[in-house]
PDB file of C-alpha atoms and ligand atoms in Angstrom:
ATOM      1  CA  UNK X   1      52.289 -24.673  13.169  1.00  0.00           C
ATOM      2  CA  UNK X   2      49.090 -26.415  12.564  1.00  0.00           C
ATOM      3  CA  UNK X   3      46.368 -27.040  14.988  1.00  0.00           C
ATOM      4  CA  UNK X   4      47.950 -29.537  17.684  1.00  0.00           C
ATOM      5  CA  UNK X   5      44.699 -32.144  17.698  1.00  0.00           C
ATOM      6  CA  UNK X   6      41.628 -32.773  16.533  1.00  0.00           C
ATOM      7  CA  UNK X   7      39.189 -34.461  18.873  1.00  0.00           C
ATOM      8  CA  UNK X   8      35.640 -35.332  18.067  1.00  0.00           C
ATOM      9  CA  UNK X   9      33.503 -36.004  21.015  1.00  0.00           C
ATOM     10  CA  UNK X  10      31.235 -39.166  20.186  1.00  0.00           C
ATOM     11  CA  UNK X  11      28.610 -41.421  21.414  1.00  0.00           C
ATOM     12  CA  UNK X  12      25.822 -42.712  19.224  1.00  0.00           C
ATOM     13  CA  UNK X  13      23.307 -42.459  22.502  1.00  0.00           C
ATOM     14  CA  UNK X  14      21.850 -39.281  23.416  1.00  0.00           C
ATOM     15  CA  UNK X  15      22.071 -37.309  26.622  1.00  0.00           C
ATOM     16  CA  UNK X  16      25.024 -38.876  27.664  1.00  0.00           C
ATOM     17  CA  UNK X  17      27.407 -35.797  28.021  1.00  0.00           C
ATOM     18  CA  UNK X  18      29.282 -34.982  24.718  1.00  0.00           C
ATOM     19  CA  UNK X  19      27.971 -31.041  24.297  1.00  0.00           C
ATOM     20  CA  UNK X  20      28.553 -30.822  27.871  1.00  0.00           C
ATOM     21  CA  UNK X  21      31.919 -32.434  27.373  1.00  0.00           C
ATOM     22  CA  UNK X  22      32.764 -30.339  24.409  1.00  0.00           C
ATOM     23  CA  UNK X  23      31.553 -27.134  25.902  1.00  0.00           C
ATOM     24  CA  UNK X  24      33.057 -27.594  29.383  1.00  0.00           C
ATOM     25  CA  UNK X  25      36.325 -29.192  28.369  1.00  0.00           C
ATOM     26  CA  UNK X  26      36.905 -26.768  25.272  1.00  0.00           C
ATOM     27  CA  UNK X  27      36.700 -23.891  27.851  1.00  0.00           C
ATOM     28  CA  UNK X  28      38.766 -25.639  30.836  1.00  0.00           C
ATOM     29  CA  UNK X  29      41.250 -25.890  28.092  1.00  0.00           C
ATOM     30  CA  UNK X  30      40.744 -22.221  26.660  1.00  0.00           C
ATOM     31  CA  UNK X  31      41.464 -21.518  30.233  1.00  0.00           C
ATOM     32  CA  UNK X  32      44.720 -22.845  30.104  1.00  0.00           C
ATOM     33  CA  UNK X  33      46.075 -20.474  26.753  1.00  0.00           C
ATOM     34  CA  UNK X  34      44.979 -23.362  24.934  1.00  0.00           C
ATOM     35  CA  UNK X  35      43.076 -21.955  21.748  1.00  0.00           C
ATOM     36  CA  UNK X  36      40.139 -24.244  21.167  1.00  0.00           C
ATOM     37  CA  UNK X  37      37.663 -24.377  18.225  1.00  0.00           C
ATOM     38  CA  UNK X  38      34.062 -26.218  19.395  1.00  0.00           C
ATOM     39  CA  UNK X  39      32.964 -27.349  16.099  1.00  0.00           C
ATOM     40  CA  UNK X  40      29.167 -28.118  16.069  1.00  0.00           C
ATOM     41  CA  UNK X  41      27.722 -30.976  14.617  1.00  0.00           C
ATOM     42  CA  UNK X  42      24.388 -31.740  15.744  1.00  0.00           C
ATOM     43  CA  UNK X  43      21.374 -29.947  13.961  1.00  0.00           C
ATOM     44  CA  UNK X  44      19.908 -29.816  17.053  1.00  0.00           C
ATOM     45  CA  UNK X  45      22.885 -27.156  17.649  1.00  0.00           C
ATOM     46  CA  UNK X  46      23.312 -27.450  21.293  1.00  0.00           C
ATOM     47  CA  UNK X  47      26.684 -26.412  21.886  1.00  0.00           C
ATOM     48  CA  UNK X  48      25.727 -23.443  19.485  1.00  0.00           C
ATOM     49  CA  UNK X  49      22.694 -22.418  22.554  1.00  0.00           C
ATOM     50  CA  UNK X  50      25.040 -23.338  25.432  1.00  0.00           C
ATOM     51  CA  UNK X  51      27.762 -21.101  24.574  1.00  0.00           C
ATOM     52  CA  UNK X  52      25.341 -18.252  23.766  1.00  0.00           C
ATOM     53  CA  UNK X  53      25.363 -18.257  19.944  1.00  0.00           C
ATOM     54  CA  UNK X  54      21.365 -16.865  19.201  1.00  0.00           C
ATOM     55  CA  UNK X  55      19.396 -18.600  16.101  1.00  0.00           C
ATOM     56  CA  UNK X  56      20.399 -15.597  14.019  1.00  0.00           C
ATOM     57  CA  UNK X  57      24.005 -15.039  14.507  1.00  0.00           C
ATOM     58  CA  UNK X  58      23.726 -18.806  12.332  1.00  0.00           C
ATOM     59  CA  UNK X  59      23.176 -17.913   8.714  1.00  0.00           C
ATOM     60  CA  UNK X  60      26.393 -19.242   8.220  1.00  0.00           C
ATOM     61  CA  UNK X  61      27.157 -22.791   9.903  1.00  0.00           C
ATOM     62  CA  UNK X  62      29.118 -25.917   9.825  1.00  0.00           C
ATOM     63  CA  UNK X  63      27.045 -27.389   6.921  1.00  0.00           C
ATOM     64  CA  UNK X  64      29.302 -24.571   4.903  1.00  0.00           C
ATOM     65  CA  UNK X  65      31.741 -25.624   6.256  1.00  0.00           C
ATOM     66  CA  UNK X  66      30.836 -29.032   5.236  1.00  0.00           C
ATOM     67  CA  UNK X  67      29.563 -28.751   1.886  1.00  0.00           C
ATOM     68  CA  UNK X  68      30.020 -25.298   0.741  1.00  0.00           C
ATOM     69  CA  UNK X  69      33.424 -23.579   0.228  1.00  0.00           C
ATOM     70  CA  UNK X  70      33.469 -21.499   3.538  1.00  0.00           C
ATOM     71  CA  UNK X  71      36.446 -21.847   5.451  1.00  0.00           C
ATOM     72  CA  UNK X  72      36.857 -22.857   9.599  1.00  0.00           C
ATOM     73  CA  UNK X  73      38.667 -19.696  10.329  1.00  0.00           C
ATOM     74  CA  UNK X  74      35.704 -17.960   8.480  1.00  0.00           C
ATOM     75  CA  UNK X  75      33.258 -19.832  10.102  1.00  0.00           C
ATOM     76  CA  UNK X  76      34.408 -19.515  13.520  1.00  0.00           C
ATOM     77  CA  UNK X  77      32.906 -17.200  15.902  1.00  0.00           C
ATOM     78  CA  UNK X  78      34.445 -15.923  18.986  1.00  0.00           C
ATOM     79  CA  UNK X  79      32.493 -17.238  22.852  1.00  0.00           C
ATOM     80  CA  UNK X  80      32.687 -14.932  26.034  1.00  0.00           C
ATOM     81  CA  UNK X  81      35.238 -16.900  26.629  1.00  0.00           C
ATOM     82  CA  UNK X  82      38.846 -16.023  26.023  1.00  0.00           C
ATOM     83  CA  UNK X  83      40.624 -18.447  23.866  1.00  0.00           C
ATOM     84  CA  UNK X  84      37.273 -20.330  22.492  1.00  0.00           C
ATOM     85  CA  UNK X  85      35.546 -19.859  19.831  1.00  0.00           C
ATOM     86  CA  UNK X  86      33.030 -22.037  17.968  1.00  0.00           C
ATOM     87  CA  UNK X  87      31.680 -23.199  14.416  1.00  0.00           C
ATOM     88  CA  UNK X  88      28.004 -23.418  15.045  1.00  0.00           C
ATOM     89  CA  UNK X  89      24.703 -25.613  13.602  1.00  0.00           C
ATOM     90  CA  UNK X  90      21.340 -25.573  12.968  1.00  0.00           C
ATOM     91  CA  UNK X  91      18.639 -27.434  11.363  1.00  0.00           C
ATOM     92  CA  UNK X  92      20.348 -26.966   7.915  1.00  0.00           C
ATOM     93  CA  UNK X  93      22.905 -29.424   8.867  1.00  0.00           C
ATOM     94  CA  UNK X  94      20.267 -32.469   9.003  1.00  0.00           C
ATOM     95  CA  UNK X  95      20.178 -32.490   5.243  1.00  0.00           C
ATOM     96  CA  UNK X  96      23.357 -32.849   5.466  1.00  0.00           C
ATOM     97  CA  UNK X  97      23.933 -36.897   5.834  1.00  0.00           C
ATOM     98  CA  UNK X  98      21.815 -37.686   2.598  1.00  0.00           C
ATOM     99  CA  UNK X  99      23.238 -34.848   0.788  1.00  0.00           C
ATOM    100  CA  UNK X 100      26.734 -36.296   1.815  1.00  0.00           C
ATOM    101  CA  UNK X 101      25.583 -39.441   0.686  1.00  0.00           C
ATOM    102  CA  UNK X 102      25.339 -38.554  -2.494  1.00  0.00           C
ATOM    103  CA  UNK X 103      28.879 -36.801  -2.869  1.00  0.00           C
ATOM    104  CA  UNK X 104      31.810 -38.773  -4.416  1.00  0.00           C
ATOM    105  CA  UNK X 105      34.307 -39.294  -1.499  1.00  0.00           C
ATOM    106  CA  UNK X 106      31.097 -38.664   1.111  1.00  0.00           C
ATOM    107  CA  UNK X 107      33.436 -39.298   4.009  1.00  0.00           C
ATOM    108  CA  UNK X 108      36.466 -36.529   3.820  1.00  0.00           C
ATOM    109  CA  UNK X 109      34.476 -33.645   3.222  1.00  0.00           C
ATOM    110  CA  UNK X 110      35.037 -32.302   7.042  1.00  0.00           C
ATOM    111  CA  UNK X 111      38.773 -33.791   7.033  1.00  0.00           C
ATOM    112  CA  UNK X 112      39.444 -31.509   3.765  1.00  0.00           C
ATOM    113  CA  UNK X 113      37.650 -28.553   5.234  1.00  0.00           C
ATOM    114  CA  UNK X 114      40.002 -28.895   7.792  1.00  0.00           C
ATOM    115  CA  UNK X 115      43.002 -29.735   5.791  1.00  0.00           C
ATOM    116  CA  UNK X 116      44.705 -25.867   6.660  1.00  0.00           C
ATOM    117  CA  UNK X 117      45.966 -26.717   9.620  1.00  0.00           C
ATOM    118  CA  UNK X 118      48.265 -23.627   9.275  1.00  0.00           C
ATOM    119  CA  UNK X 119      45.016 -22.272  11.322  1.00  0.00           C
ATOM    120  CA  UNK X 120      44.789 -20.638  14.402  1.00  0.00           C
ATOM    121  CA  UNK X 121      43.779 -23.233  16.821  1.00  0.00           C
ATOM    122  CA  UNK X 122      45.619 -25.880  19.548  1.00  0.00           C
ATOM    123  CA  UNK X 123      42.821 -28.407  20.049  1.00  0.00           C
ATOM    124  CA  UNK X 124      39.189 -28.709  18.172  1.00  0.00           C
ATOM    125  CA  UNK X 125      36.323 -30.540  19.632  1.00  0.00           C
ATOM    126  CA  UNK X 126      33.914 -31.784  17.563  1.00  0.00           C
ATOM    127  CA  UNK X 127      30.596 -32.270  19.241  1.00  0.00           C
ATOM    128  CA  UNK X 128      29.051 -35.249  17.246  1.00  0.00           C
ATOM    129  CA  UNK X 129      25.324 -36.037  16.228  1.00  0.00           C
ATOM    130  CA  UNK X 130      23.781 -39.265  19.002  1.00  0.00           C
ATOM    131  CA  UNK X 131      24.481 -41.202  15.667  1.00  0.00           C
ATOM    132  CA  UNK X 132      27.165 -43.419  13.840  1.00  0.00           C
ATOM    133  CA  UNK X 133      25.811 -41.496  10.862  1.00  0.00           C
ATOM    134  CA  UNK X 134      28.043 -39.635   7.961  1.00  0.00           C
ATOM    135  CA  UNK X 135      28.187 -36.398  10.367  1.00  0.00           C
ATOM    136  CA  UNK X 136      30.244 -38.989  12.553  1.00  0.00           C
ATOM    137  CA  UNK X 137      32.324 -40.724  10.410  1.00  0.00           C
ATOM    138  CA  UNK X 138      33.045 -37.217   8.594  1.00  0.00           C
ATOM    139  CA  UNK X 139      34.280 -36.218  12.428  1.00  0.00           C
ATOM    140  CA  UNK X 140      36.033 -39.251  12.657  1.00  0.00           C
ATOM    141  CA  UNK X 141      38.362 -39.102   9.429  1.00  0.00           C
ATOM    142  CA  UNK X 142      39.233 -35.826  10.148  1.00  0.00           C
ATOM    143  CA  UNK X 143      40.120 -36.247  13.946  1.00  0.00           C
ATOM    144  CA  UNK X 144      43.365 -37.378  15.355  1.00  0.00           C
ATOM    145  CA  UNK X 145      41.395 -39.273  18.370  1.00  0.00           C
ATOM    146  CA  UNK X 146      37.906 -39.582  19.809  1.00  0.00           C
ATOM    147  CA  UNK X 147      36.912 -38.971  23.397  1.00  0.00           C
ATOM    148  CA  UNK X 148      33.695 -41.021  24.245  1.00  0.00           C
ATOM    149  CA  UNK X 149      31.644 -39.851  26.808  1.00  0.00           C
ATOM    150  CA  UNK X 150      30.187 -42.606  28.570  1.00  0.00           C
ATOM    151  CA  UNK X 151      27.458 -42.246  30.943  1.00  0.00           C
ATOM    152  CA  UNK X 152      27.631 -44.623  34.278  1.00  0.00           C
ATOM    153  CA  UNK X 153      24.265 -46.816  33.767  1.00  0.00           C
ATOM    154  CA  UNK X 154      23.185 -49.945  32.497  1.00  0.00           C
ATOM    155  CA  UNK X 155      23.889 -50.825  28.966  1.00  0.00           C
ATOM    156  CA  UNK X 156      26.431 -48.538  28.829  1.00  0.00           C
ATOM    157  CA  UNK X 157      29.333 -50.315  27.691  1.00  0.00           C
ATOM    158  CA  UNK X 158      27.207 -52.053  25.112  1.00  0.00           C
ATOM    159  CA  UNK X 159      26.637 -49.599  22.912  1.00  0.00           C
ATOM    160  CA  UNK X 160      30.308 -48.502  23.751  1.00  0.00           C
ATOM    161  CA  UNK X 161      31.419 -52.086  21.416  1.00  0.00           C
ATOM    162  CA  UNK X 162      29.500 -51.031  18.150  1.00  0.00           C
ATOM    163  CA  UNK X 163      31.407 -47.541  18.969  1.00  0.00           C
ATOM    164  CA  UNK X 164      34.602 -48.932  18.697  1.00  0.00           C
ATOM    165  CA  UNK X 165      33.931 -51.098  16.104  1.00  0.00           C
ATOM    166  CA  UNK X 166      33.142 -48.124  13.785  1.00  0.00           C
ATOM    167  CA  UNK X 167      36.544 -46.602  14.713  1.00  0.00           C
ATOM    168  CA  UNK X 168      37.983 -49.633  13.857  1.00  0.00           C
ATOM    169  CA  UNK X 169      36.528 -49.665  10.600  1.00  0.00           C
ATOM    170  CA  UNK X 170      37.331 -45.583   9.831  1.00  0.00           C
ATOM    171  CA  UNK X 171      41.065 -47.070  11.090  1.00  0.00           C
ATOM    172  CA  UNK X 172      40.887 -49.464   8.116  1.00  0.00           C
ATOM    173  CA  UNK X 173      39.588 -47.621   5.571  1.00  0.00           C
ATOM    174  CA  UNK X 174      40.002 -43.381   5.395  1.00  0.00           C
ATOM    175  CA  UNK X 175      42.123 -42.817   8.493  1.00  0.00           C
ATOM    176  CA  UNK X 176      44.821 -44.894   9.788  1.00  0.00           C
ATOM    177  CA  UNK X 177      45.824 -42.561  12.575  1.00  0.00           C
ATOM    178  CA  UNK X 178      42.998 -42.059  14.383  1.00  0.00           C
ATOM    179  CA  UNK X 179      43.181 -43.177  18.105  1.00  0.00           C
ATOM    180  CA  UNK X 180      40.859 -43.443  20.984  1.00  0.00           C
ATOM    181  CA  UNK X 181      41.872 -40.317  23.668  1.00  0.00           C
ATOM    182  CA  UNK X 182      39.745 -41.693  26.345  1.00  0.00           C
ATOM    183  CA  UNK X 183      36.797 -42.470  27.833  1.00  0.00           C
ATOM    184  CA  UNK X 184      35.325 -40.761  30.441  1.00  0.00           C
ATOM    185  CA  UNK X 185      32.780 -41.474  32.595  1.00  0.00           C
ATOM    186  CA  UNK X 186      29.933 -38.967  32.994  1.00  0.00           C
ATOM    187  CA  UNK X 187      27.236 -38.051  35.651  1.00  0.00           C
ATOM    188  CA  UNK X 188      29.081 -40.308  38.147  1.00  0.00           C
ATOM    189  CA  UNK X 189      27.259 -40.800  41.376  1.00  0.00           C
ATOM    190  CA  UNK X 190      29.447 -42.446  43.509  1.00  0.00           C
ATOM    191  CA  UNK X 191      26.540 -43.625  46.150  1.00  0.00           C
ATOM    192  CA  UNK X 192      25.312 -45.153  43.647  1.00  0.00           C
ATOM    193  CA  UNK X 193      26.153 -49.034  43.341  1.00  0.00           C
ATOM    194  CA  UNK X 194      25.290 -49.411  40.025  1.00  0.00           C
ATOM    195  CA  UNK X 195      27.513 -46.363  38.925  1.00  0.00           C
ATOM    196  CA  UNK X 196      30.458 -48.591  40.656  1.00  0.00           C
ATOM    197  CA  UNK X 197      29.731 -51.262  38.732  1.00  0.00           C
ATOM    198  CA  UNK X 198      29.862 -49.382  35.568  1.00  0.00           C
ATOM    199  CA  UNK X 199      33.088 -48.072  36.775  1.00  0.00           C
ATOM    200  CA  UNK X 200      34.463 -51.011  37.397  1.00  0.00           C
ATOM    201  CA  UNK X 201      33.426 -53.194  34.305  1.00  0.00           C
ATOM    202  CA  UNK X 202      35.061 -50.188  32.183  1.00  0.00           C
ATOM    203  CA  UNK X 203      38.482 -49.517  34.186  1.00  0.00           C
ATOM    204  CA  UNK X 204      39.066 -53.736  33.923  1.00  0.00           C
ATOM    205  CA  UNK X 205      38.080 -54.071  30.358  1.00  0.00           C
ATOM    206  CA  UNK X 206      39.373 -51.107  28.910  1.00  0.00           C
ATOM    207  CA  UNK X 207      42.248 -50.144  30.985  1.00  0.00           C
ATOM    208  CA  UNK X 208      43.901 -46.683  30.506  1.00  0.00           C
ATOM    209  CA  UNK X 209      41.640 -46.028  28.135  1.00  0.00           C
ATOM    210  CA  UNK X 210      39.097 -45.142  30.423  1.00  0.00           C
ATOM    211  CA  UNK X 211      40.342 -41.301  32.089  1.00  0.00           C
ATOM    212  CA  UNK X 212      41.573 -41.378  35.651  1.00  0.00           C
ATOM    213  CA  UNK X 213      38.564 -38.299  36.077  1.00  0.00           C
ATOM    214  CA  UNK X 214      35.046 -39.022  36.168  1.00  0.00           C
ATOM    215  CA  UNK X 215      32.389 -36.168  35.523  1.00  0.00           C
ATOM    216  CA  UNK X 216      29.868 -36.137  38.659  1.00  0.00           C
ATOM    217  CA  UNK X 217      26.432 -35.348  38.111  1.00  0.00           C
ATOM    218  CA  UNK X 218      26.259 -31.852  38.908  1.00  0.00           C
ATOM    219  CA  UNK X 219      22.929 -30.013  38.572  1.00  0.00           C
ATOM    220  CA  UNK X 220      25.622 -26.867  37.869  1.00  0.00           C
ATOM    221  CA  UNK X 221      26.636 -28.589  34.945  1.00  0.00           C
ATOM    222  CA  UNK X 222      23.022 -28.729  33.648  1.00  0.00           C
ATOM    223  CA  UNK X 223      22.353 -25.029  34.713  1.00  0.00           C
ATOM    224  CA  UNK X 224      24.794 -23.386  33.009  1.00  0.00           C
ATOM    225  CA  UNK X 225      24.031 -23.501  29.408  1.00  0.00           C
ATOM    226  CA  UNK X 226      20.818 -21.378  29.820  1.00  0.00           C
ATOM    227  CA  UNK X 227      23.365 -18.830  30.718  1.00  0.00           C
ATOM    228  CA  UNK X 228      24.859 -19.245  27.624  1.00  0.00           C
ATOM    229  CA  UNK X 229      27.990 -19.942  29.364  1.00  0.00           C
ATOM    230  CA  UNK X 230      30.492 -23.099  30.283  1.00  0.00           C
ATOM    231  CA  UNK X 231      30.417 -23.850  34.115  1.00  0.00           C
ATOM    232  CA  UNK X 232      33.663 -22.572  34.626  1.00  0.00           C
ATOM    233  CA  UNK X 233      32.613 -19.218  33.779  1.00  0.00           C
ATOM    234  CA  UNK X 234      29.010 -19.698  35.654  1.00  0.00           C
ATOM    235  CA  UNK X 235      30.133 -21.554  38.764  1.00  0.00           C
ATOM    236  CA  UNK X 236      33.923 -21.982  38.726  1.00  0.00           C
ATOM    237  CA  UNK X 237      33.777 -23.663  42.016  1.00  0.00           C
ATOM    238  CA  UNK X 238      31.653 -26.484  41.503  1.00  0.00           C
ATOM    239  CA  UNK X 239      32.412 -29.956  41.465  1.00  0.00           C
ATOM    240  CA  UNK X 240      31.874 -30.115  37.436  1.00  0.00           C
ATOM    241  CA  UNK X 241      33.553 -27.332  36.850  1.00  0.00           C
ATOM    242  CA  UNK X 242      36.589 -28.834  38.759  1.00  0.00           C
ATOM    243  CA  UNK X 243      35.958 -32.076  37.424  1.00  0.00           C
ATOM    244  CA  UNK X 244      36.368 -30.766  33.569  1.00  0.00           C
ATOM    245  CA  UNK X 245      39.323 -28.487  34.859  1.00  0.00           C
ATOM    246  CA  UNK X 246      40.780 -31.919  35.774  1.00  0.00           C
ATOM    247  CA  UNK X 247      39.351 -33.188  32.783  1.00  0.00           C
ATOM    248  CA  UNK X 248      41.495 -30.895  30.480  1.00  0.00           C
ATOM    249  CA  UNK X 249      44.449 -31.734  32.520  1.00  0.00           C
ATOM    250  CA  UNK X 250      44.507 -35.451  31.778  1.00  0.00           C
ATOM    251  CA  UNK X 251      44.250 -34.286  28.081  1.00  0.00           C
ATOM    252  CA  UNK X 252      46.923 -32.398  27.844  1.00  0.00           C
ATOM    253  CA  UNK X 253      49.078 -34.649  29.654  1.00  0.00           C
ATOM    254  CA  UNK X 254      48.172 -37.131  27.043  1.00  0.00           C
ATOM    255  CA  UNK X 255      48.888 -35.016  24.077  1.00  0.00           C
ATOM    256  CA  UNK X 256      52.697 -34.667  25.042  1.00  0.00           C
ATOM    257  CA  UNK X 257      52.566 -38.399  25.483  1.00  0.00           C
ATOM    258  CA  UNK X 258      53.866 -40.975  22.894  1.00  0.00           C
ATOM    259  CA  UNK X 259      52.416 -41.676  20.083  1.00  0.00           C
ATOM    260  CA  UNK X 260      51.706 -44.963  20.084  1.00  0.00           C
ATOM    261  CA  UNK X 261      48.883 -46.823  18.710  1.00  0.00           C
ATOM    262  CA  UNK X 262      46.206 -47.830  21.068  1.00  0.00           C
ATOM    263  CA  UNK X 263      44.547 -50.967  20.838  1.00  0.00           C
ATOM    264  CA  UNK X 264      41.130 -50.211  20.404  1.00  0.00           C
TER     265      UNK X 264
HETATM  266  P1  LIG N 301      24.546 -35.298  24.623  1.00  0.00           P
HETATM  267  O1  LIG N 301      25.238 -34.171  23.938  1.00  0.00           O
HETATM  268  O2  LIG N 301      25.338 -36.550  24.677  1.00  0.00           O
HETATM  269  O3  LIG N 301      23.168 -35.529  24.073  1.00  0.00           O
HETATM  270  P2  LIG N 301      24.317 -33.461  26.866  1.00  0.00           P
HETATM  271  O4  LIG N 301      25.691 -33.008  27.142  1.00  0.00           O
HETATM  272  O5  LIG N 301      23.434 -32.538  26.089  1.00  0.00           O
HETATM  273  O6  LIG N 301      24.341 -34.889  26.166  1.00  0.00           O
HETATM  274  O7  LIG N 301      23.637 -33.849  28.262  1.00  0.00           O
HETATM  275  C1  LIG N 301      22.299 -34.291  28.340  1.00  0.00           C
HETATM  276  C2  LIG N 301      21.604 -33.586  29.511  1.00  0.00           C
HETATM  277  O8  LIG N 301      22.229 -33.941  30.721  1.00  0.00           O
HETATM  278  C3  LIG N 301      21.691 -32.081  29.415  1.00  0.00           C
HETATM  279  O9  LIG N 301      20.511 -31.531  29.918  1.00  0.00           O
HETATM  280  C4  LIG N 301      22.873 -31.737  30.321  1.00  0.00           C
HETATM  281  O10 LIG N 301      22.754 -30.444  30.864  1.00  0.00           O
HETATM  282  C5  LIG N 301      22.778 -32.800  31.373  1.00  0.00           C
HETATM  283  N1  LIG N 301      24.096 -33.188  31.908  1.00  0.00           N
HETATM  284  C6  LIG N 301      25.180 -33.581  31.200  1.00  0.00           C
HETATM  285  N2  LIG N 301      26.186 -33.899  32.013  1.00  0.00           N
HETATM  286  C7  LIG N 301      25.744 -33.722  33.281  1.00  0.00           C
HETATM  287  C8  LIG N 301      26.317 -33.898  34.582  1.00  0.00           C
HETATM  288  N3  LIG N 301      27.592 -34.337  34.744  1.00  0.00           N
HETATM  289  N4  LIG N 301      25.558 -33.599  35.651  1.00  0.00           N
HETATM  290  C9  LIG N 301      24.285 -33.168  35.509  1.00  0.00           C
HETATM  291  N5  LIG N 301      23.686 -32.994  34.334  1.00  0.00           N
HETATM  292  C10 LIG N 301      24.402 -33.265  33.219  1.00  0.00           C
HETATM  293 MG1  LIG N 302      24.696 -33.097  22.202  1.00  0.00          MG
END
């Protein structure tokens, strides 16, 4: 059987907690038997560093992936971590958006390189660019549902609207499937009154969409990927590693649930 889902992990603002999210909930759920593929798509390759993938184990990268003929089983190159595996990036894959651009059908290249699902993975994250850019809406044609990583501060949910509008659009156009998983709340303080706020704003607008867990902001989360390892394997006991334990839970939960369409 093909893979079971394909998630890309998006938010057009930086440093709000997607490579941690992809990192720390791809291994919570490798933890589980799940077999995860990270798939890296930020030139700034991130995810690549955090899960201890050096500058020149990357001659080959996603932008093969992307615009070359290489395959994701190929591609894919096993973590410390049982069960995970990842598809990394580097600065080759910031050409990538103009020479996308100027491709035919610039918007299903990633969705076709992924096309085999006969492959040998139950979930792949794909850690987006901070951009709605073609990287993005590559992820987001090929994905079955995006998990948005929303950090707990100001003008959070603003940016969240031009987010879902752009799903919206990939709904109407190249892929009528694709759902919103969830948001989730990230580097949650819960002294914090303004973090309250945010939660609460989010929960009454958006409902079940917004996960029942909520990341903390854990300076263990932060520590970790100059180990070159997720926090589960660095400090398994620590409220963010727990938290993305109880992360992957709620996921999995909601991929045996139904199918229907949520109202983005
Ligand atoms: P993005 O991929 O959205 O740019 P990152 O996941 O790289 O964001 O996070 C930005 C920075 O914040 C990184 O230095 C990361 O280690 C740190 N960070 C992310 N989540 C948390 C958290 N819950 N607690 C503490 N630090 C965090
Ligand atoms: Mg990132």
């Amino acid at each position: 059987m093909g893979s079971k889902k394909i998630i890309s992990i998006a938010n057009q603002k930086g440093g709000v907690g997607k490579t941690t999210t992809a990192i720390n909930l791809g291994a919570a759920l490798a933890v589980r038997g799940q077999r995860v593929l990270i798939i890296d798509l930020d030139p700034q390759g991130n995810a690549s560093t955090g899960l201890g993938i050096s500058r020149d184990e990357r001659r080959k990268t996603v932008y093969d992936l992307l615009l070359g003929q290489d395959s994701a089983s190929s591609l894919a190159r096993p973590t410390d971590v049982e069960n995970l595996s990842i598809i990394p990036a580097n600065m080759d894959l910031s050409s990538a958006d103009s020479e996308l651009m100027a491709t035919a059908r610039r918007v299903v290249h990633l969705r076709n390189a992924l096309h085999h699902r006969e492959s040998d993975f139950d979930f792949i994250l794909i850690d987006c660019p901070p951009s709605l850019n073609l990287l993005t809406i590559n992820a987001f044609v090929a994905s079955d549902t995006v998990i948005v990583p929303l950090q707990a501060e100001f003008f959070a949910l603003e940016g969240l609207s031009q987010l879902l509008l752009t799903v919206r659009e990939v709904r109407e156009t190249a892929n009528a499937d694709l759902r919103i998983e969830g948001i989730v709340l990230t580097m949650f303080d819960r002294r914090n009154n303004l973090c309250q706020q945010v939660e609460e704003d989010a929960r009454s607008n958006l409902g079940d969409l917004v996960f029942e867990t909520m990341i903390p902001r854990n300076v263990r989360l932060s520590e970790a990927p100059s180990y070159a390892m997720p926090v589960l394997n660095y400090d398994p006991t620590s409220r963010g590693a727990l938290a993305y334990k109880a992360l992957a839970s709620e996921v999995m939960s909601r991929n045996s649930a139904s199918q229907v369409p949520e109202n983005v």
